[in-house]
mmCIF file with all atom_site columns, C-alpha atoms in Angstrom:
data_model
loop_
_atom_site.group_PDB
_atom_site.id
_atom_site.type_symbol
_atom_site.label_atom_id
_atom_site.label_alt_id
_atom_site.label_comp_id
_atom_site.label_asym_id
_atom_site.label_entity_id
_atom_site.label_seq_id
_atom_site.pdbx_PDB_ins_code
_atom_site.Cartn_x
_atom_site.Cartn_y
_atom_site.Cartn_z
_atom_site.occupancy
_atom_site.B_iso_or_equiv
_atom_site.pdbx_formal_charge
_atom_site.auth_seq_id
_atom_site.auth_comp_id
_atom_site.auth_asym_id
_atom_site.auth_atom_id
_atom_site.pdbx_PDB_model_num
ATOM 1   C CA . MET A 1 1   ? -11.926 -59.353 -11.819 1.00 54.00 ? 1   MET A CA 1
ATOM 2   C CA . THR A 1 2   ? -9.681  -57.209 -8.290  1.00 52.00 ? 2   THR A CA 1
ATOM 3   C CA . THR A 1 3   ? -9.867  -53.668 -7.615  1.00 52.00 ? 3   THR A CA 1
ATOM 4   C CA . GLN A 1 4   ? -7.501  -52.216 -5.655  1.00 52.00 ? 4   GLN A CA 1
ATOM 5   C CA . THR A 1 5   ? -7.996  -49.031 -3.709  1.00 55.00 ? 5   THR A CA 1
ATOM 6   C CA . ASN A 1 6   ? -5.021  -48.211 -1.927  1.00 56.00 ? 6   ASN A CA 1
ATOM 7   C CA . ALA A 1 7   ? -2.681  -49.167 -5.102  1.00 56.00 ? 7   ALA A CA 1
ATOM 8   C CA . PRO A 1 8   ? 1.260   -48.980 -4.177  1.00 61.00 ? 8   PRO A CA 1
ATOM 9   C CA . GLY A 1 9   ? 3.349   -46.440 -5.584  1.00 64.00 ? 9   GLY A CA 1
ATOM 10  C CA . ARG A 1 10  ? 0.116   -43.976 -6.206  1.00 65.00 ? 10  ARG A CA 1
ATOM 11  C CA . ASP A 1 11  ? 0.733   -40.130 -4.548  1.00 61.00 ? 11  ASP A CA 1
ATOM 12  C CA . THR A 1 12  ? -2.578  -40.266 -2.971  1.00 63.00 ? 12  THR A CA 1
ATOM 13  C CA . SER A 1 13  ? -2.102  -37.049 -1.872  1.00 64.00 ? 13  SER A CA 1
ATOM 14  C CA . ILE A 1 14  ? -2.664  -33.618 -1.294  1.00 65.00 ? 14  ILE A CA 1
ATOM 15  C CA . GLU A 1 15  ? -0.871  -30.644 -2.476  1.00 64.00 ? 15  GLU A CA 1
ATOM 16  C CA . MET A 1 16  ? -1.640  -28.489 0.810   1.00 58.00 ? 16  MET A CA 1
ATOM 17  C CA . LYS A 1 17  ? -0.458  -24.465 0.942   1.00 56.00 ? 17  LYS A CA 1
ATOM 18  C CA . ALA A 1 18  ? 2.409   -23.926 3.083   1.00 50.00 ? 18  ALA A CA 1
ATOM 19  C CA . PRO A 1 19  ? 0.929   -21.295 5.609   1.00 51.00 ? 19  PRO A CA 1
ATOM 20  C CA . GLU A 1 20  ? 2.157   -18.110 5.126   1.00 52.00 ? 20  GLU A CA 1
ATOM 21  C CA . ALA A 1 21  ? 4.939   -17.218 7.800   1.00 53.00 ? 21  ALA A CA 1
ATOM 22  C CA . PRO A 1 22  ? 3.164   -15.167 10.954  1.00 57.00 ? 22  PRO A CA 1
ATOM 23  C CA . THR A 1 23  ? 3.614   -11.442 11.397  1.00 68.00 ? 23  THR A CA 1
ATOM 24  C CA . SER A 1 24  ? 6.458   -11.183 14.326  1.00 84.00 ? 24  SER A CA 1
ATOM 25  C CA . SER A 1 25  ? 5.294   -9.127  16.949  1.00 93.00 ? 25  SER A CA 1
ATOM 26  C CA . LEU A 1 26  ? 6.821   -5.582  17.131  1.00 97.00 ? 26  LEU A CA 1
ATOM 27  C CA . GLU A 1 27  ? 8.062   -6.071  21.033  1.00 97.00 ? 27  GLU A CA 1
ATOM 28  C CA . GLY A 1 28  ? 11.014  -5.256  22.653  1.00 97.00 ? 28  GLY A CA 1
ATOM 29  C CA . SER A 1 29  ? 12.820  -4.045  19.248  1.00 98.00 ? 29  SER A CA 1
ATOM 30  C CA . THR A 1 30  ? 14.053  -0.838  18.293  1.00 98.00 ? 30  THR A CA 1
ATOM 31  C CA . TRP A 1 31  ? 13.784  1.614   14.490  1.00 98.00 ? 31  TRP A CA 1
ATOM 32  C CA . THR A 1 32  ? 14.244  4.799   13.165  1.00 98.00 ? 32  THR A CA 1
ATOM 33  C CA . GLY A 1 33  ? 13.587  7.160   11.019  1.00 97.00 ? 33  GLY A CA 1
ATOM 34  C CA . ASN A 1 34  ? 14.319  10.265  10.194  1.00 94.00 ? 34  ASN A CA 1
ATOM 35  C CA . SER A 1 35  ? 11.981  13.811  8.882   1.00 86.00 ? 35  SER A CA 1
ATOM 36  C CA . PRO A 1 36  ? 13.041  16.731  7.710   1.00 80.00 ? 36  PRO A CA 1
ATOM 37  C CA . GLU A 1 37  ? 12.194  18.868  10.143  1.00 78.00 ? 37  GLU A CA 1
ATOM 38  C CA . SER A 1 38  ? 13.179  17.013  13.114  1.00 79.00 ? 38  SER A CA 1
ATOM 39  C CA . GLY A 1 39  ? 16.090  13.935  12.074  1.00 87.00 ? 39  GLY A CA 1
ATOM 40  C CA . GLU A 1 40  ? 16.975  10.884  12.659  1.00 93.00 ? 40  GLU A CA 1
ATOM 41  C CA . TYR A 1 41  ? 14.484  9.452   15.033  1.00 96.00 ? 41  TYR A CA 1
ATOM 42  C CA . THR A 1 42  ? 14.491  6.064   17.721  1.00 97.00 ? 42  THR A CA 1
ATOM 43  C CA . MET A 1 43  ? 10.815  4.130   18.316  1.00 98.00 ? 43  MET A CA 1
ATOM 44  C CA . LYS A 1 44  ? 11.057  1.420   21.043  1.00 98.00 ? 44  LYS A CA 1
ATOM 45  C CA . PHE A 1 45  ? 8.299   -0.497  20.745  1.00 98.00 ? 45  PHE A CA 1
ATOM 46  C CA . LEU A 1 46  ? 8.168   -1.895  25.029  1.00 98.00 ? 46  LEU A CA 1
ATOM 47  C CA . LYS A 1 47  ? 5.969   -4.685  26.142  1.00 97.00 ? 47  LYS A CA 1
ATOM 48  C CA . GLU A 1 48  ? 2.199   -3.901  26.216  1.00 96.00 ? 48  GLU A CA 1
ATOM 49  C CA . GLY A 1 49  ? 1.995   -1.862  23.307  1.00 98.00 ? 49  GLY A CA 1
ATOM 50  C CA . GLN A 1 50  ? 3.729   1.517   25.695  1.00 98.00 ? 50  GLN A CA 1
ATOM 51  C CA . LEU A 1 51  ? 6.505   3.356   22.978  1.00 98.00 ? 51  LEU A CA 1
ATOM 52  C CA . GLN A 1 52  ? 9.354   5.628   23.848  1.00 98.00 ? 52  GLN A CA 1
ATOM 53  C CA . TYR A 1 53  ? 10.156  7.961   20.996  1.00 97.00 ? 53  TYR A CA 1
ATOM 54  C CA . ILE A 1 54  ? 13.346  8.837   20.820  1.00 96.00 ? 54  ILE A CA 1
ATOM 55  C CA . ILE A 1 55  ? 14.166  13.184  19.581  1.00 94.00 ? 55  ILE A CA 1
ATOM 56  C CA . ASN A 1 56  ? 17.016  14.856  19.794  1.00 88.00 ? 56  ASN A CA 1
ATOM 57  C CA . VAL A 1 57  ? 16.024  18.108  20.543  1.00 87.00 ? 57  VAL A CA 1
ATOM 58  C CA . MET A 1 58  ? 18.074  21.095  20.300  1.00 84.00 ? 58  MET A CA 1
ATOM 59  C CA . GLN A 1 59  ? 18.221  23.611  24.002  1.00 84.00 ? 59  GLN A CA 1
ATOM 60  C CA . ASN A 1 60  ? 20.398  25.981  25.409  1.00 90.00 ? 60  ASN A CA 1
ATOM 61  C CA . GLY A 1 61  ? 23.284  25.691  22.565  1.00 90.00 ? 61  GLY A CA 1
ATOM 62  C CA . VAL A 1 62  ? 23.801  21.488  22.893  1.00 90.00 ? 62  VAL A CA 1
ATOM 63  C CA . THR A 1 63  ? 21.571  18.602  21.210  1.00 88.00 ? 63  THR A CA 1
ATOM 64  C CA . GLU A 1 64  ? 20.014  16.087  23.634  1.00 90.00 ? 64  GLU A CA 1
ATOM 65  C CA . PRO A 1 65  ? 18.002  13.832  23.541  1.00 92.00 ? 65  PRO A CA 1
ATOM 66  C CA . ARG A 1 66  ? 14.254  14.365  25.009  1.00 94.00 ? 66  ARG A CA 1
ATOM 67  C CA . THR A 1 67  ? 12.352  11.358  25.280  1.00 96.00 ? 67  THR A CA 1
ATOM 68  C CA . VAL A 1 68  ? 8.045   10.816  23.883  1.00 96.00 ? 68  VAL A CA 1
ATOM 69  C CA . LYS A 1 69  ? 5.957   7.858   25.351  1.00 98.00 ? 69  LYS A CA 1
ATOM 70  C CA . GLY A 1 70  ? 3.217   6.814   22.389  1.00 98.00 ? 70  GLY A CA 1
ATOM 71  C CA . THR A 1 71  ? 1.274   3.302   22.168  1.00 98.00 ? 71  THR A CA 1
ATOM 72  C CA . TRP A 1 72  ? 1.617   1.477   19.884  1.00 98.00 ? 72  TRP A CA 1
ATOM 73  C CA . LYS A 1 73  ? -0.990  -1.293  18.229  1.00 98.00 ? 73  LYS A CA 1
ATOM 74  C CA . GLN A 1 74  ? -0.020  -4.330  16.150  1.00 98.00 ? 74  GLN A CA 1
ATOM 75  C CA . ALA A 1 75  ? -2.727  -6.578  14.085  1.00 97.00 ? 75  ALA A CA 1
ATOM 76  C CA . GLY A 1 76  ? -0.614  -8.350  11.396  1.00 96.00 ? 76  GLY A CA 1
ATOM 77  C CA . ASP A 1 77  ? 1.200   -6.168  9.677   1.00 97.00 ? 77  ASP A CA 1
ATOM 78  C CA . SER A 1 78  ? -0.429  -3.311  10.312  1.00 98.00 ? 78  SER A CA 1
ATOM 79  C CA . VAL A 1 79  ? 0.594   -0.943  12.823  1.00 98.00 ? 79  VAL A CA 1
ATOM 80  C CA . GLN A 1 80  ? -0.631  1.897   14.940  1.00 98.00 ? 80  GLN A CA 1
ATOM 81  C CA . ILE A 1 81  ? 1.344   4.672   15.825  1.00 98.00 ? 81  ILE A CA 1
ATOM 82  C CA . VAL A 1 82  ? 0.096   6.844   18.737  1.00 98.00 ? 82  VAL A CA 1
ATOM 83  C CA . VAL A 1 83  ? 3.211   9.648   19.912  1.00 97.00 ? 83  VAL A CA 1
ATOM 84  C CA . GLY A 1 84  ? 2.977   12.137  23.092  1.00 94.00 ? 84  GLY A CA 1
ATOM 85  C CA . ASN A 1 85  ? -1.234  12.721  23.401  1.00 90.00 ? 85  ASN A CA 1
ATOM 86  C CA . SER A 1 86  ? -2.243  11.236  20.020  1.00 93.00 ? 86  SER A CA 1
ATOM 87  C CA . TYR A 1 87  ? -0.429  14.468  18.994  1.00 94.00 ? 87  TYR A CA 1
ATOM 88  C CA . SER A 1 88  ? 0.936   12.297  15.791  1.00 95.00 ? 88  SER A CA 1
ATOM 89  C CA . VAL A 1 89  ? -0.756  9.200   14.918  1.00 98.00 ? 89  VAL A CA 1
ATOM 90  C CA . LEU A 1 90  ? 0.734   7.079   12.553  1.00 98.00 ? 90  LEU A CA 1
ATOM 91  C CA . GLN A 1 91  ? -0.141  3.743   10.220  1.00 98.00 ? 91  GLN A CA 1
ATOM 92  C CA . GLY A 1 92  ? 1.453   2.018   8.620   1.00 98.00 ? 92  GLY A CA 1
ATOM 93  C CA . THR A 1 93  ? 2.552   -1.433  6.822   1.00 98.00 ? 93  THR A CA 1
ATOM 94  C CA . LEU A 1 94  ? 5.471   -4.051  8.031   1.00 97.00 ? 94  LEU A CA 1
ATOM 95  C CA . GLU A 1 95  ? 7.220   -5.188  5.332   1.00 96.00 ? 95  GLU A CA 1
ATOM 96  C CA . GLY A 1 96  ? 10.097  -7.230  6.600   1.00 94.00 ? 96  GLY A CA 1
ATOM 97  C CA . SER A 1 97  ? 13.135  -4.862  8.672   1.00 96.00 ? 97  SER A CA 1
ATOM 98  C CA . VAL A 1 98  ? 10.779  -2.041  7.315   1.00 98.00 ? 98  VAL A CA 1
ATOM 99  C CA . ILE A 1 99  ? 7.829   0.046   8.426   1.00 98.00 ? 99  ILE A CA 1
ATOM 100 C CA . LYS A 1 100 ? 6.695   2.187   5.281   1.00 98.00 ? 100 LYS A CA 1
ATOM 101 C CA . GLY A 1 101 ? 2.725   4.394   6.236   1.00 98.00 ? 101 GLY A CA 1
ATOM 102 C CA . SER A 1 102 ? 1.195   8.068   6.656   1.00 98.00 ? 102 SER A CA 1
ATOM 103 C CA . GLY A 1 103 ? 1.282   10.240  9.542   1.00 96.00 ? 103 GLY A CA 1
ATOM 104 C CA . THR A 1 104 ? -0.338  13.313  10.406  1.00 96.00 ? 104 THR A CA 1
ATOM 105 C CA . ASN A 1 105 ? -0.082  15.793  13.848  1.00 95.00 ? 105 ASN A CA 1
ATOM 106 C CA . GLN A 1 106 ? -3.292  17.663  15.666  1.00 96.00 ? 106 GLN A CA 1
ATOM 107 C CA . GLU A 1 107 ? -2.058  20.632  13.907  1.00 96.00 ? 107 GLU A CA 1
ATOM 108 C CA . GLY A 1 108 ? -3.255  19.207  10.735  1.00 96.00 ? 108 GLY A CA 1
ATOM 109 C CA . VAL A 1 109 ? -0.120  18.020  8.353   1.00 94.00 ? 109 VAL A CA 1
ATOM 110 C CA . SER A 1 110 ? 0.382   14.865  7.405   1.00 95.00 ? 110 SER A CA 1
ATOM 111 C CA . TRP A 1 111 ? 3.691   12.873  5.891   1.00 94.00 ? 111 TRP A CA 1
ATOM 112 C CA . LYS A 1 112 ? 4.922   9.493   5.108   1.00 96.00 ? 112 LYS A CA 1
ATOM 113 C CA . PHE A 1 113 ? 7.438   8.185   6.930   1.00 97.00 ? 113 PHE A CA 1
ATOM 114 C CA . ALA A 1 114 ? 9.276   4.983   6.793   1.00 98.00 ? 114 ALA A CA 1
ATOM 115 C CA . LEU A 1 115 ? 10.563  3.585   9.463   1.00 98.00 ? 115 LEU A CA 1
ATOM 116 C CA . PHE A 1 116 ? 13.126  1.004   9.359   1.00 98.00 ? 116 PHE A CA 1
ATOM 117 C CA . LYS A 1 117 ? 14.302  -2.184  12.188  1.00 98.00 ? 117 LYS A CA 1
ATOM 118 C CA . LYS A 1 118 ? 17.850  -1.849  14.421  1.00 95.00 ? 118 LYS A CA 1
ATOM 119 C CA . GLU A 1 119 ? 19.170  -4.817  14.751  1.00 83.00 ? 119 GLU A CA 1
#
């Protein structure tokens, strides 16, 4: 009697799960959000963790964009955004083309936010 270790036609492969798609970096992307207090705003995620927070402000009867510098960090789907001189800190989760989370500021105010990727 002979024994075949690899009989023809026999599937000896092992099914492996496909690796999860890597989370894409926010670097170079632009996102928009809306706040009841300040209206629509834009966040630009720049290289080396730099951030531009752009908001329209009314000054002398004229609405003009104002840019505040900040920083950002990303670890997988987790995102931390710091606006101004640590005035506001936002913690969020990246879910496709949306970042959802909560923020706090130095005045003790906390809120929920959602940012939407601008194409």
